């Protein structure tokens, strides 16, 4: 079984070779990709927090939804997360 150090010795050079074109181009595409990925992760975490902290509930006696904005906020954050992820992967 390989140790983590042995795996790192093979993985890190491959990552450096893969990132070399972006680094030779001033590193800006790589920085933008990382920033978009961080935005995607933050929006996804925020969406999960809103979804868990303020769950969408129906009114008593089946009178319909109570129109809390939590579902809309969670959906908007998830949309931001997906768009940021797509941008991060295409930068």
JSON list of C-alpha atoms in Angstrom, two decimals:
[
{"chain": "A", "resi": 1, "resn": "UNK", "atom": "CA", "xyz": [0.00, 0.00, 0.00]},
{"chain": "A", "resi": 2, "resn": "UNK", "atom": "CA", "xyz": [1.35, 3.39, -0.94]},
{"chain": "A", "resi": 3, "resn": "UNK", "atom": "CA", "xyz": [1.91, 5.97, 1.72]},
{"chain": "A", "resi": 4, "resn": "UNK", "atom": "CA", "xyz": [0.60, 9.50, 1.38]},
{"chain": "A", "resi": 5, "resn": "UNK", "atom": "CA", "xyz": [4.13, 10.80, 0.76]},
{"chain": "A", "resi": 6, "resn": "UNK", "atom": "CA", "xyz": [4.64, 8.40, -2.15]},
{"chain": "A", "resi": 7, "resn": "UNK", "atom": "CA", "xyz": [1.33, 9.48, -3.65]},
{"chain": "A", "resi": 8, "resn": "UNK", "atom": "CA", "xyz": [2.25, 13.14, -3.22]},
{"chain": "A", "resi": 9, "resn": "UNK", "atom": "CA", "xyz": [5.51, 12.62, -5.06]},
{"chain": "A", "resi": 10, "resn": "UNK", "atom": "CA", "xyz": [3.54, 11.50, -8.10]},
{"chain": "A", "resi": 11, "resn": "UNK", "atom": "CA", "xyz": [0.54, 13.82, -7.87]},
{"chain": "A", "resi": 12, "resn": "UNK", "atom": "CA", "xyz": [2.22, 17.19, -7.26]},
{"chain": "A", "resi": 13, "resn": "UNK", "atom": "CA", "xyz": [4.47, 17.11, -10.35]},
{"chain": "A", "resi": 14, "resn": "UNK", "atom": "CA", "xyz": [1.45, 16.24, -12.48]},
{"chain": "A", "resi": 15, "resn": "UNK", "atom": "CA", "xyz": [-0.50, 19.18, -11.05]},
{"chain": "A", "resi": 16, "resn": "UNK", "atom": "CA", "xyz": [2.43, 21.52, -11.64]},
{"chain": "A", "resi": 17, "resn": "UNK", "atom": "CA", "xyz": [2.75, 20.36, -15.26]},
{"chain": "A", "resi": 18, "resn": "UNK", "atom": "CA", "xyz": [-1.00, 20.82, -15.76]},
{"chain": "A", "resi": 19, "resn": "UNK", "atom": "CA", "xyz": [-0.90, 24.35, -14.30]},
{"chain": "A", "resi": 20, "resn": "UNK", "atom": "CA", "xyz": [2.26, 25.41, -16.16]},
{"chain": "A", "resi": 21, "resn": "UNK", "atom": "CA", "xyz": [0.49, 27.10, -19.15]},
{"chain": "A", "resi": 22, "resn": "UNK", "atom": "CA", "xyz": [-1.58, 29.23, -16.78]},
{"chain": "A", "resi": 23, "resn": "UNK", "atom": "CA", "xyz": [1.44, 30.08, -14.67]},
{"chain": "A", "resi": 24, "resn": "UNK", "atom": "CA", "xyz": [3.52, 31.03, -17.71]},
{"chain": "A", "resi": 25, "resn": "UNK", "atom": "CA", "xyz": [0.72, 33.32, -18.83]},
{"chain": "A", "resi": 26, "resn": "UNK", "atom": "CA", "xyz": [1.12, 35.44, -15.72]},
{"chain": "A", "resi": 27, "resn": "UNK", "atom": "CA", "xyz": [-0.97, 33.09, -13.60]},
{"chain": "A", "resi": 28, "resn": "UNK", "atom": "CA", "xyz": [-4.12, 35.17, -14.07]},
{"chain": "A", "resi": 29, "resn": "UNK", "atom": "CA", "xyz": [-6.35, 32.40, -15.48]},
{"chain": "A", "resi": 30, "resn": "UNK", "atom": "CA", "xyz": [-5.36, 30.16, -12.57]},
{"chain": "A", "resi": 31, "resn": "UNK", "atom": "CA", "xyz": [-6.06, 32.91, -10.04]},
{"chain": "A", "resi": 32, "resn": "UNK", "atom": "CA", "xyz": [-9.45, 33.61, -11.62]},
{"chain": "A", "resi": 33, "resn": "UNK", "atom": "CA", "xyz": [-10.33, 29.92, -11.59]},
{"chain": "A", "resi": 34, "resn": "UNK", "atom": "CA", "xyz": [-9.41, 29.63, -7.92]},
{"chain": "A", "resi": 35, "resn": "UNK", "atom": "CA", "xyz": [-11.41, 32.75, -7.03]},
{"chain": "A", "resi": 36, "resn": "UNK", "atom": "CA", "xyz": [-14.49, 31.51, -8.91]},
{"chain": "A", "resi": 37, "resn": "UNK", "atom": "CA", "xyz": [-14.13, 28.10, -7.26]},
{"chain": "A", "resi": 38, "resn": "UNK", "atom": "CA", "xyz": [-13.96, 29.76, -3.83]},
{"chain": "A", "resi": 39, "resn": "UNK", "atom": "CA", "xyz": [-17.07, 31.78, -4.63]},
{"chain": "A", "resi": 40, "resn": "UNK", "atom": "CA", "xyz": [-18.84, 28.59, -5.71]},
{"chain": "A", "resi": 41, "resn": "UNK", "atom": "CA", "xyz": [-17.86, 26.83, -2.48]},
{"chain": "A", "resi": 42, "resn": "UNK", "atom": "CA", "xyz": [-18.97, 29.79, -0.34]},
{"chain": "A", "resi": 43, "resn": "UNK", "atom": "CA", "xyz": [-22.32, 30.08, -2.13]},
{"chain": "A", "resi": 44, "resn": "UNK", "atom": "CA", "xyz": [-22.91, 26.33, -1.83]},
{"chain": "A", "resi": 45, "resn": "UNK", "atom": "CA", "xyz": [-22.10, 26.41, 1.90]},
{"chain": "A", "resi": 46, "resn": "UNK", "atom": "CA", "xyz": [-24.39, 29.41, 2.36]},
{"chain": "A", "resi": 47, "resn": "UNK", "atom": "CA", "xyz": [-27.18, 27.65, 0.51]},
{"chain": "A", "resi": 48, "resn": "UNK", "atom": "CA", "xyz": [-26.87, 24.58, 2.72]},
{"chain": "A", "resi": 49, "resn": "UNK", "atom": "CA", "xyz": [-26.80, 26.76, 5.85]},
{"chain": "A", "resi": 50, "resn": "UNK", "atom": "CA", "xyz": [-29.96, 28.64, 4.84]},
{"chain": "A", "resi": 51, "resn": "UNK", "atom": "CA", "xyz": [-31.66, 25.40, 3.86]},
{"chain": "A", "resi": 52, "resn": "UNK", "atom": "CA", "xyz": [-30.89, 23.81, 7.26]},
{"chain": "A", "resi": 53, "resn": "UNK", "atom": "CA", "xyz": [-31.30, 26.89, 9.49]},
{"chain": "A", "resi": 54, "resn": "UNK", "atom": "CA", "xyz": [-34.63, 28.11, 8.08]},
{"chain": "A", "resi": 55, "resn": "UNK", "atom": "CA", "xyz": [-36.43, 25.17, 6.51]},
{"chain": "A", "resi": 56, "resn": "UNK", "atom": "CA", "xyz": [-39.41, 25.87, 4.30]},
{"chain": "A", "resi": 57, "resn": "UNK", "atom": "CA", "xyz": [-42.58, 24.91, 6.16]},
{"chain": "A", "resi": 58, "resn": "UNK", "atom": "CA", "xyz": [-46.24, 24.94, 5.27]},
{"chain": "A", "resi": 59, "resn": "UNK", "atom": "CA", "xyz": [-48.81, 26.83, 7.32]},
{"chain": "A", "resi": 60, "resn": "UNK", "atom": "CA", "xyz": [-50.95, 25.00, 9.84]},
{"chain": "A", "resi": 61, "resn": "UNK", "atom": "CA", "xyz": [-54.12, 23.34, 8.57]},
{"chain": "A", "resi": 62, "resn": "UNK", "atom": "CA", "xyz": [-52.87, 23.13, 5.00]},
{"chain": "A", "resi": 63, "resn": "UNK", "atom": "CA", "xyz": [-53.51, 26.76, 4.11]},
{"chain": "A", "resi": 64, "resn": "UNK", "atom": "CA", "xyz": [-50.57, 26.81, 1.69]},
{"chain": "A", "resi": 65, "resn": "UNK", "atom": "CA", "xyz": [-46.95, 27.83, 2.04]},
{"chain": "A", "resi": 66, "resn": "UNK", "atom": "CA", "xyz": [-45.99, 30.55, 4.47]},
{"chain": "A", "resi": 67, "resn": "UNK", "atom": "CA", "xyz": [-43.83, 32.27, 1.84]},
{"chain": "A", "resi": 68, "resn": "UNK", "atom": "CA", "xyz": [-40.63, 32.43, 3.83]},
{"chain": "A", "resi": 69, "resn": "UNK", "atom": "CA", "xyz": [-37.83, 33.74, 1.65]},
{"chain": "A", "resi": 70, "resn": "UNK", "atom": "CA", "xyz": [-35.51, 30.94, 2.78]},
{"chain": "A", "resi": 71, "resn": "UNK", "atom": "CA", "xyz": [-36.31, 28.73, -0.20]},
{"chain": "A", "resi": 72, "resn": "UNK", "atom": "CA", "xyz": [-35.70, 31.60, -2.59]},
{"chain": "A", "resi": 73, "resn": "UNK", "atom": "CA", "xyz": [-32.45, 32.57, -0.87]},
{"chain": "A", "resi": 74, "resn": "UNK", "atom": "CA", "xyz": [-31.19, 28.99, -0.86]},
{"chain": "A", "resi": 75, "resn": "UNK", "atom": "CA", "xyz": [-32.13, 28.61, -4.53]},
{"chain": "A", "resi": 76, "resn": "UNK", "atom": "CA", "xyz": [-30.41, 31.86, -5.47]},
{"chain": "A", "resi": 77, "resn": "UNK", "atom": "CA", "xyz": [-27.25, 30.86, -3.63]},
{"chain": "A", "resi": 78, "resn": "UNK", "atom": "CA", "xyz": [-27.29, 27.47, -5.33]},
{"chain": "A", "resi": 79, "resn": "UNK", "atom": "CA", "xyz": [-27.65, 29.19, -8.71]},
{"chain": "A", "resi": 80, "resn": "UNK", "atom": "CA", "xyz": [-24.65, 31.40, -7.90]},
{"chain": "A", "resi": 81, "resn": "UNK", "atom": "CA", "xyz": [-22.71, 28.31, -6.83]},
{"chain": "A", "resi": 82, "resn": "UNK", "atom": "CA", "xyz": [-23.46, 26.46, -10.08]},
{"chain": "A", "resi": 83, "resn": "UNK", "atom": "CA", "xyz": [-22.66, 29.45, -12.28]},
{"chain": "A", "resi": 84, "resn": "UNK", "atom": "CA", "xyz": [-19.41, 30.12, -10.42]},
{"chain": "A", "resi": 85, "resn": "UNK", "atom": "CA", "xyz": [-18.43, 26.46, -10.76]},
{"chain": "A", "resi": 86, "resn": "UNK", "atom": "CA", "xyz": [-19.08, 26.51, -14.50]},
{"chain": "A", "resi": 87, "resn": "UNK", "atom": "CA", "xyz": [-17.06, 29.73, -14.87]},
{"chain": "A", "resi": 88, "resn": "UNK", "atom": "CA", "xyz": [-14.24, 28.30, -12.75]},
{"chain": "A", "resi": 89, "resn": "UNK", "atom": "CA", "xyz": [-14.06, 25.22, -14.96]},
{"chain": "A", "resi": 90, "resn": "UNK", "atom": "CA", "xyz": [-14.07, 27.20, -18.20]},
{"chain": "A", "resi": 91, "resn": "UNK", "atom": "CA", "xyz": [-11.65, 30.03, -17.28]}
]
